[in-house]
Tab-separated table of N, CA, C and O in Angstrom:
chain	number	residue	atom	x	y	z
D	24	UNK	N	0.809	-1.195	0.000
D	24	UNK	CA	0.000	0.000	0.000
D	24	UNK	C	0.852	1.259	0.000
D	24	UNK	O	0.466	2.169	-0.734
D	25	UNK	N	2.150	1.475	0.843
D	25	UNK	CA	2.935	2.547	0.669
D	25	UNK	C	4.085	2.091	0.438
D	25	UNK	O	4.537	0.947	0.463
D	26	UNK	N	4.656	3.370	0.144
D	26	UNK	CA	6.180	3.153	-0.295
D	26	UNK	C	7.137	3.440	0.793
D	26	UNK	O	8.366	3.383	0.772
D	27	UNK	N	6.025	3.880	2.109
D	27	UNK	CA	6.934	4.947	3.145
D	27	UNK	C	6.939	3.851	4.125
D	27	UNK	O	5.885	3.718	4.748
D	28	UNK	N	7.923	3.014	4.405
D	28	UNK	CA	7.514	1.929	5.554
D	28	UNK	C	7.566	2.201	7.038
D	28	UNK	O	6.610	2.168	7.813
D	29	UNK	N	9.262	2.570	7.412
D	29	UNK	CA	9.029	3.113	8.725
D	29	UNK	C	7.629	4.459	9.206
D	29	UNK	O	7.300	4.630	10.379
D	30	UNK	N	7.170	5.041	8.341
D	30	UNK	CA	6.126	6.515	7.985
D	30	UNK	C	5.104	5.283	8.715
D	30	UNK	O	4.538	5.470	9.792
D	31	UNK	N	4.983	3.944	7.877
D	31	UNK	CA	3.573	3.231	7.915
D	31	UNK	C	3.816	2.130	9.142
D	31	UNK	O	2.825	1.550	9.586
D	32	UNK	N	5.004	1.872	9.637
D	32	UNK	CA	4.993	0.958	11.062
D	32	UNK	C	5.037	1.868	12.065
D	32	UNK	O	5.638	1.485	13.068
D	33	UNK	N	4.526	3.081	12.095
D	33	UNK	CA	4.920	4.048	13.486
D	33	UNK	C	3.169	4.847	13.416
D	33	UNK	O	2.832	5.781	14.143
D	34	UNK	N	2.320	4.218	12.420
D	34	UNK	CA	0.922	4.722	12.592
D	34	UNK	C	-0.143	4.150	13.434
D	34	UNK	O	-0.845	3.496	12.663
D	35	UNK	N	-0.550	4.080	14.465
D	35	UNK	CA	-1.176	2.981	15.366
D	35	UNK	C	-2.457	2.561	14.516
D	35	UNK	O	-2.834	1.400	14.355
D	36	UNK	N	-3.132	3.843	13.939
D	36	UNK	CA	-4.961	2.866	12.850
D	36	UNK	C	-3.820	2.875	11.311
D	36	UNK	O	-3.798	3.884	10.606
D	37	UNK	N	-3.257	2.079	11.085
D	37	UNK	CA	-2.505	1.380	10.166
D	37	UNK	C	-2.249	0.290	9.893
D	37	UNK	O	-1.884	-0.460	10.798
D	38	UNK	N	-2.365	-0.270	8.320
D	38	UNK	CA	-2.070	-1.998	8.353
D	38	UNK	C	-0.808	-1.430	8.276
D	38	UNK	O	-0.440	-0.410	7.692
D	39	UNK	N	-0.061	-2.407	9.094
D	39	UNK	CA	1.562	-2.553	9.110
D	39	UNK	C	1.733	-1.803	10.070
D	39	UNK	O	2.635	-1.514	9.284
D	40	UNK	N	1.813	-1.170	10.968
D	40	UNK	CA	1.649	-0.796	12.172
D	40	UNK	C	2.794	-1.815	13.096
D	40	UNK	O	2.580	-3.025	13.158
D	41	UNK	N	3.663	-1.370	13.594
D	41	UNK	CA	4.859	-2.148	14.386
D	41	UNK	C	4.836	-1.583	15.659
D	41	UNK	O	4.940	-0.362	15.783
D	42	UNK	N	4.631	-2.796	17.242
D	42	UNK	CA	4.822	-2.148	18.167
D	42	UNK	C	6.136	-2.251	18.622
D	42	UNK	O	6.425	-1.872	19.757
D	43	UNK	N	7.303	-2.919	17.546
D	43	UNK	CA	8.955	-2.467	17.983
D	43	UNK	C	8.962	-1.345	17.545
D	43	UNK	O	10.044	-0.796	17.750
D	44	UNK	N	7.850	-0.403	16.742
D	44	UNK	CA	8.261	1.237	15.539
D	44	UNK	C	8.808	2.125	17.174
D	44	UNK	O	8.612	1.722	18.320
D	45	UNK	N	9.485	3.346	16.753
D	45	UNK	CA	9.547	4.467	17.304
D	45	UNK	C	8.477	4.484	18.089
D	45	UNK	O	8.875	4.407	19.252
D	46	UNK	N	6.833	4.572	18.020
D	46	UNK	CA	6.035	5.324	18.684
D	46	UNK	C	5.406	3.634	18.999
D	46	UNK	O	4.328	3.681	19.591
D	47	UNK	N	5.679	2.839	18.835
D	47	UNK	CA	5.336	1.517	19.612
D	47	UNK	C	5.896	1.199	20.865
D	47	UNK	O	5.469	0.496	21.780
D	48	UNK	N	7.284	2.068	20.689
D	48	UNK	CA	7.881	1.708	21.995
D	48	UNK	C	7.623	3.263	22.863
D	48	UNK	O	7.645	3.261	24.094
D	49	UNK	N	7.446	4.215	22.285
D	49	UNK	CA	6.933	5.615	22.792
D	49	UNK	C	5.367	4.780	23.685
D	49	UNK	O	5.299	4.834	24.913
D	50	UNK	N	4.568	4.275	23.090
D	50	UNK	CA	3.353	4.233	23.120
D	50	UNK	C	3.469	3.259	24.866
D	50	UNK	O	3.293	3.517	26.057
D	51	UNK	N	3.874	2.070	24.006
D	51	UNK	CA	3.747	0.805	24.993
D	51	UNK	C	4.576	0.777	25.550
D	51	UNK	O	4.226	0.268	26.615
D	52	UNK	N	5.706	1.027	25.590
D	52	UNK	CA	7.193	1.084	26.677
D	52	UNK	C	7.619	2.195	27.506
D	52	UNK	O	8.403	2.130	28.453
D	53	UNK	N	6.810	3.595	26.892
D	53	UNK	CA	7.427	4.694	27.794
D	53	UNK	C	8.724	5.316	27.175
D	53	UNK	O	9.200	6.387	27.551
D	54	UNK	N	9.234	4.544	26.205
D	54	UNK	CA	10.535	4.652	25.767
D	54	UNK	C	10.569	5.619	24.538
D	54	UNK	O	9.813	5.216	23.654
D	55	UNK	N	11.186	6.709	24.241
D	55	UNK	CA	11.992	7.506	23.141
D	55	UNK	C	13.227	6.556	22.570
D	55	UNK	O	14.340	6.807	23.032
D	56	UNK	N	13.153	5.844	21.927
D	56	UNK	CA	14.302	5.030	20.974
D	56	UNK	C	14.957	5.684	19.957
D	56	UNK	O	14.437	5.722	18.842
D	57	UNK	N	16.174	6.279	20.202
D	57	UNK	CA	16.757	7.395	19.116
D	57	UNK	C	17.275	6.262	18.114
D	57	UNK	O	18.070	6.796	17.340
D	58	UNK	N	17.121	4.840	17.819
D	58	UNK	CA	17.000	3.677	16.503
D	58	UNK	C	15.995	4.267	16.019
D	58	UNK	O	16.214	5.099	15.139
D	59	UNK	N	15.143	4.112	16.282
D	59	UNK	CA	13.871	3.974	15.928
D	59	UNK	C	13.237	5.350	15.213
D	59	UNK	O	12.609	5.401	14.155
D	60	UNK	N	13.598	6.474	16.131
D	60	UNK	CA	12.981	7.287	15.777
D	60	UNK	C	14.207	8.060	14.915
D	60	UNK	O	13.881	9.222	14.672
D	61	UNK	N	15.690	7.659	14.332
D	61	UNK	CA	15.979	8.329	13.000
D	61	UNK	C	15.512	7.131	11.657
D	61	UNK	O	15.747	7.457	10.493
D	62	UNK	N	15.152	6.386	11.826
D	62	UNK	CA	14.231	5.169	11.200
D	62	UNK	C	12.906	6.819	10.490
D	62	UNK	O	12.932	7.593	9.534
D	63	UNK	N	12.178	6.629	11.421
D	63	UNK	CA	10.836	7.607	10.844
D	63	UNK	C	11.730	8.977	10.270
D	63	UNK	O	11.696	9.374	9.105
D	64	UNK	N	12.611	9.648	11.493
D	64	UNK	CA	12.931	10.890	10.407
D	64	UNK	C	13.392	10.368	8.947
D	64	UNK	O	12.753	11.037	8.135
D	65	UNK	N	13.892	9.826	8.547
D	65	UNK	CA	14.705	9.106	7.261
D	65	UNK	C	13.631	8.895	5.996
D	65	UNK	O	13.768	8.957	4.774
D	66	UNK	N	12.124	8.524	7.166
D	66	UNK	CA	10.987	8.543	5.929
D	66	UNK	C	10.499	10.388	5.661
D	66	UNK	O	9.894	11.016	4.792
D	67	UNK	N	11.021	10.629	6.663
D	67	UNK	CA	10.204	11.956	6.507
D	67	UNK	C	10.909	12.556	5.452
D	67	UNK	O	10.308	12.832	4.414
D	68	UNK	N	12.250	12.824	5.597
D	68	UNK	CA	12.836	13.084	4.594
D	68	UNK	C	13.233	12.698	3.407
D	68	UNK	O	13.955	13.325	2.631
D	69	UNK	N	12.531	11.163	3.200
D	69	UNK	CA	12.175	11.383	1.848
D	69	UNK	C	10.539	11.357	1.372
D	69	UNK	O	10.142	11.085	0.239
D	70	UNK	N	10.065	11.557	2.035
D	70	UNK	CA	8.542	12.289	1.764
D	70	UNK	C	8.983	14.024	1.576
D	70	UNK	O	8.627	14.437	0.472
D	71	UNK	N	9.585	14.941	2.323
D	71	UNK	CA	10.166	15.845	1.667
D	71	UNK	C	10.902	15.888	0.607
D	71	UNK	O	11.180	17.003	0.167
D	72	UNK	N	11.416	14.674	-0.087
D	72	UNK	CA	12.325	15.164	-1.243
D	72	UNK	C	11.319	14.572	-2.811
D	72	UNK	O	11.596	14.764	-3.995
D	73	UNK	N	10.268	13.915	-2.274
D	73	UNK	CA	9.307	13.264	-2.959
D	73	UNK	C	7.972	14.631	-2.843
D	73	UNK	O	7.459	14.830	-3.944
D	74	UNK	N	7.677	15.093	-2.254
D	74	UNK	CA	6.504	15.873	-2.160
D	74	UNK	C	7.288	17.261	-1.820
D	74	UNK	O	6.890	17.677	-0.732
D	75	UNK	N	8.281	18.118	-2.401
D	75	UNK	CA	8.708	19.342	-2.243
D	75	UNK	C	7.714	20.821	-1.526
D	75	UNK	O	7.833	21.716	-0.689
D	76	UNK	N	6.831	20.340	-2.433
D	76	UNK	CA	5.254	21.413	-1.928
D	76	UNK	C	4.620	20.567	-1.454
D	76	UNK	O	4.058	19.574	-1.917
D	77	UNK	N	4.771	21.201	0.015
D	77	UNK	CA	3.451	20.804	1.132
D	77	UNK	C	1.994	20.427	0.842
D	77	UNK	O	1.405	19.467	1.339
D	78	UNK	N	1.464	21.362	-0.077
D	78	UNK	CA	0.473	20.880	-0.965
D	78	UNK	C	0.064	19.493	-1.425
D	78	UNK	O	-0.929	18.765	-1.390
D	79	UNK	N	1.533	19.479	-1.951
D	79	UNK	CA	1.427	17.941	-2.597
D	79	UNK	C	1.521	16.927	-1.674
D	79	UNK	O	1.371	15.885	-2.312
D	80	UNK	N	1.649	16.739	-0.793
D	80	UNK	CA	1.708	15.814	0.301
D	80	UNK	C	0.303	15.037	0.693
D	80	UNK	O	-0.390	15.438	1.628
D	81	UNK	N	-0.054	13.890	-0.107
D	81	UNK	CA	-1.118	13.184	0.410
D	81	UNK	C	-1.720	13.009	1.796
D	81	UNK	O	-1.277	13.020	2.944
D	82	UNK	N	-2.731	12.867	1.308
D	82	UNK	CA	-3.786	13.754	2.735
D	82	UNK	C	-3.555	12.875	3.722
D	82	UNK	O	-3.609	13.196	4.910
D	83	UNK	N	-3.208	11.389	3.194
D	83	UNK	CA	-2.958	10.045	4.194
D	83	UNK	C	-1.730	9.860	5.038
D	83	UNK	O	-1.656	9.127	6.024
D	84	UNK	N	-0.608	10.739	4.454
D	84	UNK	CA	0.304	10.592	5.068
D	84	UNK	C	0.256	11.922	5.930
D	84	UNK	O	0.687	11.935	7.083
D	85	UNK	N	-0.199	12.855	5.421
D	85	UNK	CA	-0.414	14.055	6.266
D	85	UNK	C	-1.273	13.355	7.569
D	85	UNK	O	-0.979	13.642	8.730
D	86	UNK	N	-2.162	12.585	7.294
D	86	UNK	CA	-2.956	12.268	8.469
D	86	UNK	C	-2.123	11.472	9.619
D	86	UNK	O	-2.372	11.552	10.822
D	87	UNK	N	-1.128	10.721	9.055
D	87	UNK	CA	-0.264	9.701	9.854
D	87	UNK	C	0.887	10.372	10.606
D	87	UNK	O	1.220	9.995	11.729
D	88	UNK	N	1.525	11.440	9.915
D	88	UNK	CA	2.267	12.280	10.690
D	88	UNK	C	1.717	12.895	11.820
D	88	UNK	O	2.284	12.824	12.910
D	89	UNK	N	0.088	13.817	11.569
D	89	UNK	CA	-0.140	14.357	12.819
D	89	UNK	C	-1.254	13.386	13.792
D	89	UNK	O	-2.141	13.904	14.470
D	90	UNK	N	-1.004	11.824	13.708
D	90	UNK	CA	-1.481	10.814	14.765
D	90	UNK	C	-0.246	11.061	15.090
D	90	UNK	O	-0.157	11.855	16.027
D	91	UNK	N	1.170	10.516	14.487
D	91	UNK	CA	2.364	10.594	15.839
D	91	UNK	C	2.315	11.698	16.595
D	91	UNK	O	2.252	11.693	17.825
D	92	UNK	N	2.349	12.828	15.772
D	92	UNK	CA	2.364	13.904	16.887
D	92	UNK	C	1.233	14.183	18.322
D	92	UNK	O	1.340	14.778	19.394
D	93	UNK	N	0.211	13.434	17.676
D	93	UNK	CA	-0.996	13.559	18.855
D	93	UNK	C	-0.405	12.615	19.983
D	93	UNK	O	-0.381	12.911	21.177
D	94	UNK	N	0.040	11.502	19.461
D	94	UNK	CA	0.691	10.162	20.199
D	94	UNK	C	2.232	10.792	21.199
D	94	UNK	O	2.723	10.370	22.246
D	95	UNK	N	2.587	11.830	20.382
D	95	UNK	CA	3.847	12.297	21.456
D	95	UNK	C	3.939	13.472	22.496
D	95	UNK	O	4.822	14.010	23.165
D	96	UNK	N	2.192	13.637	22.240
D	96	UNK	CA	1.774	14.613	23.609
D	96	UNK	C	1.481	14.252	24.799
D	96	UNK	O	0.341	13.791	24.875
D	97	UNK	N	2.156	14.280	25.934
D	97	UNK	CA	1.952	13.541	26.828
D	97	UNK	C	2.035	14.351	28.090
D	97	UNK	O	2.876	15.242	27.970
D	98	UNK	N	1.573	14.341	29.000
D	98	UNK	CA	1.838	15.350	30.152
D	98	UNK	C	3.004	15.850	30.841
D	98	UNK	O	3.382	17.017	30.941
D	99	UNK	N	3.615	14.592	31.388
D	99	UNK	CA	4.560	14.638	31.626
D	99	UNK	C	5.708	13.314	31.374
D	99	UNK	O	5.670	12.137	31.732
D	100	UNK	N	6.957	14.292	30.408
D	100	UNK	CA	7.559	13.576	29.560
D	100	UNK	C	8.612	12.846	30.560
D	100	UNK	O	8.883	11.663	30.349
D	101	UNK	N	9.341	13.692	31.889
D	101	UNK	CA	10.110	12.912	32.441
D	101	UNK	C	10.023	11.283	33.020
D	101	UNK	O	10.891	10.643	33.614
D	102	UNK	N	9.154	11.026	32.765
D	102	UNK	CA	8.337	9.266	33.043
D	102	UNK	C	8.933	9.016	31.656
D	102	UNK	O	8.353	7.970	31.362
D	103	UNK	N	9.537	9.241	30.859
D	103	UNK	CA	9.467	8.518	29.873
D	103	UNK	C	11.236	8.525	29.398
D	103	UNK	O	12.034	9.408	29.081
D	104	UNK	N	11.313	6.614	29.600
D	104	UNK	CA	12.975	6.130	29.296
D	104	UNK	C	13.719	6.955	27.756
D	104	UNK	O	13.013	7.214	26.781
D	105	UNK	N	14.602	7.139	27.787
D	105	UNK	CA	15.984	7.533	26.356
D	105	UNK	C	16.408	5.729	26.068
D	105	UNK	O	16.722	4.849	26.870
D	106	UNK	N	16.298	5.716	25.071
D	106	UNK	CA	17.103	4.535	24.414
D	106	UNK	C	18.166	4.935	23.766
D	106	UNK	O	18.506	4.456	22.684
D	107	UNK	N	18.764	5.824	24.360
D	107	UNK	CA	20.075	6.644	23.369
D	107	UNK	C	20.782	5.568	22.665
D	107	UNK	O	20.892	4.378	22.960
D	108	UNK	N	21.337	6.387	21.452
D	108	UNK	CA	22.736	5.655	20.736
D	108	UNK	C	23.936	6.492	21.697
D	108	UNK	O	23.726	7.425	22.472
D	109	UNK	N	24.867	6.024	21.466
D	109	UNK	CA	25.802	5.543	22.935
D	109	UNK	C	26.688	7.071	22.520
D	109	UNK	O	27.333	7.585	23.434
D	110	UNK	N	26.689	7.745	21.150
D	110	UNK	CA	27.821	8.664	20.709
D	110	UNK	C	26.932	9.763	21.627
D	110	UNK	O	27.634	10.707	21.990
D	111	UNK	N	25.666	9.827	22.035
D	111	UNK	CA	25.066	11.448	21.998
D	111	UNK	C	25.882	11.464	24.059
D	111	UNK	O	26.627	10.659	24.618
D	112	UNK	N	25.338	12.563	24.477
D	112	UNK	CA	26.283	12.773	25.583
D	112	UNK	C	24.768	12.980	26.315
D	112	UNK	O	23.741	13.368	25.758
D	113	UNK	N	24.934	12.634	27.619
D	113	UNK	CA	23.694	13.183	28.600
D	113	UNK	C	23.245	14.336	28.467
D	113	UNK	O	22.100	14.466	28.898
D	114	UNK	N	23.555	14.933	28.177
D	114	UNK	CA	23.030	16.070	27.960
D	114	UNK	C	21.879	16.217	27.113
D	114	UNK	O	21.439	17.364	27.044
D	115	UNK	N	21.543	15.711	26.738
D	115	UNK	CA	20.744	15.664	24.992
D	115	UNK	C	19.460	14.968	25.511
D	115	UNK	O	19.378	13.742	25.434
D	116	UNK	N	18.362	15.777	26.086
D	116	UNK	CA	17.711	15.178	26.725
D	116	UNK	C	16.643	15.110	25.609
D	116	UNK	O	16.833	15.483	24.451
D	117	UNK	N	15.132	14.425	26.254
D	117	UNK	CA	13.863	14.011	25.457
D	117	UNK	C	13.263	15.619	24.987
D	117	UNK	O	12.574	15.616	23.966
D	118	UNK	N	13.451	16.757	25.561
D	118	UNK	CA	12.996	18.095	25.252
D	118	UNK	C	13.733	18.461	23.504
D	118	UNK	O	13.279	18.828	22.420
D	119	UNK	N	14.985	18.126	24.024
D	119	UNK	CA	15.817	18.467	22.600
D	119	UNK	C	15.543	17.567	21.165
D	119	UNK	O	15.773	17.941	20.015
D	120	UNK	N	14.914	16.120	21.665
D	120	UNK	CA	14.985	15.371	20.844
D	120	UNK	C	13.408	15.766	19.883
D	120	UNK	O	13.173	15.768	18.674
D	121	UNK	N	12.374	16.138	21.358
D	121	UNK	CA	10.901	16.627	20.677
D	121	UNK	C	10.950	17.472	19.922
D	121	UNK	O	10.075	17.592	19.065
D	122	UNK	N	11.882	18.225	20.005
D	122	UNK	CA	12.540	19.449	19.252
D	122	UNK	C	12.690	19.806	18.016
D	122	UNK	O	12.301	20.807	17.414
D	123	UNK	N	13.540	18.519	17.552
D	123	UNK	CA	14.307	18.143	16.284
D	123	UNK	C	13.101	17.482	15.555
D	123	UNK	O	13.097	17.848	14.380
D	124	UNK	N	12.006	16.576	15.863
D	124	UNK	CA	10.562	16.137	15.665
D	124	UNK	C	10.117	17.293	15.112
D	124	UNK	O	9.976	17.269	13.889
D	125	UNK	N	9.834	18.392	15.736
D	125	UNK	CA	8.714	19.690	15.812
D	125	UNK	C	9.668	20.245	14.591
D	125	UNK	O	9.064	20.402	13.530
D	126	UNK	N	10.970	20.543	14.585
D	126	UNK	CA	11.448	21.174	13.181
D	126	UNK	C	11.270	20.633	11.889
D	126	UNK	O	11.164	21.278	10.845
D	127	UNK	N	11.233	18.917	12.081
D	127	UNK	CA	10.917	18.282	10.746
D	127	UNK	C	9.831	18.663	9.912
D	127	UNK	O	9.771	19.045	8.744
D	128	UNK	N	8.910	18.446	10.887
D	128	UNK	CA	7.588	18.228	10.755
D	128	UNK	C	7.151	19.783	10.145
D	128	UNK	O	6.452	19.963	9.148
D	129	UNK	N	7.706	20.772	10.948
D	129	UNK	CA	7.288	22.019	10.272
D	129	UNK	C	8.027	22.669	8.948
D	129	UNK	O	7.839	23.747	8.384
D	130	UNK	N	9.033	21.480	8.650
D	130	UNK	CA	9.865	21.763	7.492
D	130	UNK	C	9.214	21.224	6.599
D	130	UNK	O	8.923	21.858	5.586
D	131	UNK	N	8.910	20.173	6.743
D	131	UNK	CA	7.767	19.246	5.604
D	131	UNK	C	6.410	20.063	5.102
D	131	UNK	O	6.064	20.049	3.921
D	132	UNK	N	5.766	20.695	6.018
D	132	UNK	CA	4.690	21.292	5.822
D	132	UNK	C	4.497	22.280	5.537
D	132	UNK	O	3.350	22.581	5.207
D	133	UNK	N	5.388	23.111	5.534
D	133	UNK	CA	5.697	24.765	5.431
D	133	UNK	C	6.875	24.868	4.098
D	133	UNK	O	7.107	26.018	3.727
D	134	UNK	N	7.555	23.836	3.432
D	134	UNK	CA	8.259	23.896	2.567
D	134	UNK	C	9.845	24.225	2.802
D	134	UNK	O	10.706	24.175	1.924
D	135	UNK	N	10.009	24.508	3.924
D	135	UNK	CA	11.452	25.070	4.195
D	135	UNK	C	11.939	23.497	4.305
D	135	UNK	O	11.559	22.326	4.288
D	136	UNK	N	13.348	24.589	4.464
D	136	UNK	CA	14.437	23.281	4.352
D	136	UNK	C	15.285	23.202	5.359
D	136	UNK	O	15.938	24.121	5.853
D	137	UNK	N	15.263	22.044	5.667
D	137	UNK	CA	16.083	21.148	6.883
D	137	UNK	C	17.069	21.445	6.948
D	137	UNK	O	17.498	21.576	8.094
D	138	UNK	N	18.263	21.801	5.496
D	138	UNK	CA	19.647	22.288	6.208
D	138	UNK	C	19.431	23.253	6.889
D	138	UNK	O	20.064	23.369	7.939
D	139	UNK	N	18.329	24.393	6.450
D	139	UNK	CA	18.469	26.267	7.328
D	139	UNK	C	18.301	25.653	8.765
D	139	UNK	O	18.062	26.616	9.493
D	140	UNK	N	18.313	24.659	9.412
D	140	UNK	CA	17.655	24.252	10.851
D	140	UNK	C	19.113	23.849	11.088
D	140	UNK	O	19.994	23.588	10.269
D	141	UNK	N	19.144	23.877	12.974
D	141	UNK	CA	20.471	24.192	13.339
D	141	UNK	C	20.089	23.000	14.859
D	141	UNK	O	19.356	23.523	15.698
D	142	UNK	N	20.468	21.792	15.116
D	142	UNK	CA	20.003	20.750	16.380
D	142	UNK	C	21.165	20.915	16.936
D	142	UNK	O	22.247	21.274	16.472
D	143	UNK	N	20.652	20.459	18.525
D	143	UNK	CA	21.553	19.954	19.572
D	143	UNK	C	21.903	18.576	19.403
D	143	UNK	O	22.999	18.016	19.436
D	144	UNK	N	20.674	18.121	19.204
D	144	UNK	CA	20.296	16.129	18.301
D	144	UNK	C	20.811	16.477	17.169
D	144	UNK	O	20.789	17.569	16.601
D	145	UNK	N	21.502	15.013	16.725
D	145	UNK	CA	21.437	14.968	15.558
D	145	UNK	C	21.940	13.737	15.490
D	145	UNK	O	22.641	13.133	16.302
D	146	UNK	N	21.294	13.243	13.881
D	146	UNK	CA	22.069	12.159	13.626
D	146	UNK	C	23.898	11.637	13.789
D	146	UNK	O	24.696	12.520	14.103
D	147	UNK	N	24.238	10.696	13.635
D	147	UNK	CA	25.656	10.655	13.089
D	147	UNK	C	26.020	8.942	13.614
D	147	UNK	O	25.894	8.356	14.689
D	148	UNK	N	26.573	8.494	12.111
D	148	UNK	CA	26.963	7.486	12.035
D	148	UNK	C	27.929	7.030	13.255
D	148	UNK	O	28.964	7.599	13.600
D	149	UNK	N	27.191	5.560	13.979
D	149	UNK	CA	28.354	5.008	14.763
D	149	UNK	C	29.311	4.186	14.191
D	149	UNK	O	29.027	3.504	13.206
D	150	UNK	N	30.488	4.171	14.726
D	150	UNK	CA	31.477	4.219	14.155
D	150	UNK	C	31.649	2.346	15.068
D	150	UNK	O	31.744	2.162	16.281
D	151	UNK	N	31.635	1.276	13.978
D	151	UNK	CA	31.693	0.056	14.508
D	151	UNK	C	33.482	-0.368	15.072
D	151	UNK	O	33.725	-1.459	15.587
């Protein structure tokens, strides 16, 4: 049905729907999984390089992006575990990471672009 897989295992009313996705383990574990959740940014950005104008962005995936976001409102976030990758430093808490979420998301929809955006998070290859 899609081409966007991690986009379509992190939607809870979705066939293909994964409760190992990013927001499976957000959902059911309590857990922020920084695996998991550069997994979904990775779809996002190529749904931005596939749908340039916000416009063009199917109404279905528009709908699936703002269920995660409804799904990552939560009262209070300090109840909720880091599955960090081992390079980021304590410092880099779940505020910074919602952060880097909230810039995507408004980069996708508003047309701007992800390099003009400046994170504390960020990706970067571990080094085996």
């Amino acid at each position: 049905m899609f081409e966007f897989h991690d986009l379509q295992r992190n939607v809870t009313f979705w066939e293909g729907y994964d409760e190992n996705s990013f927001i499976g383990k957000w959902v059911d574990d309590g857990i922020w999984s920084d695996k998991e959740y550069w997994k979904l940014e990775n779809d996002l950005l190529r749904i931005k390089k596939k749908h340039p104008y916000p416009k063009d962005i199917p109404r279905e995936i528009v709908a699936g992006i703002f269920r995660i976001n409804e799904l990552l409102m939560v009262s209070n976030w300090t109840l909720f575990e880091i599955e960090s990758s081992p390079w980021l430093s304590d410092e880099v808490n779940i505020y910074d990471r919602f952060e880097r979420f909230k810039v995507m998301v408004r980069c996708l929809f508003l047309g701007e672009n992800i390099e003009n955006s400046s994170f504390y998070y960020y990706y970067k290859e571990e080094k085996i």
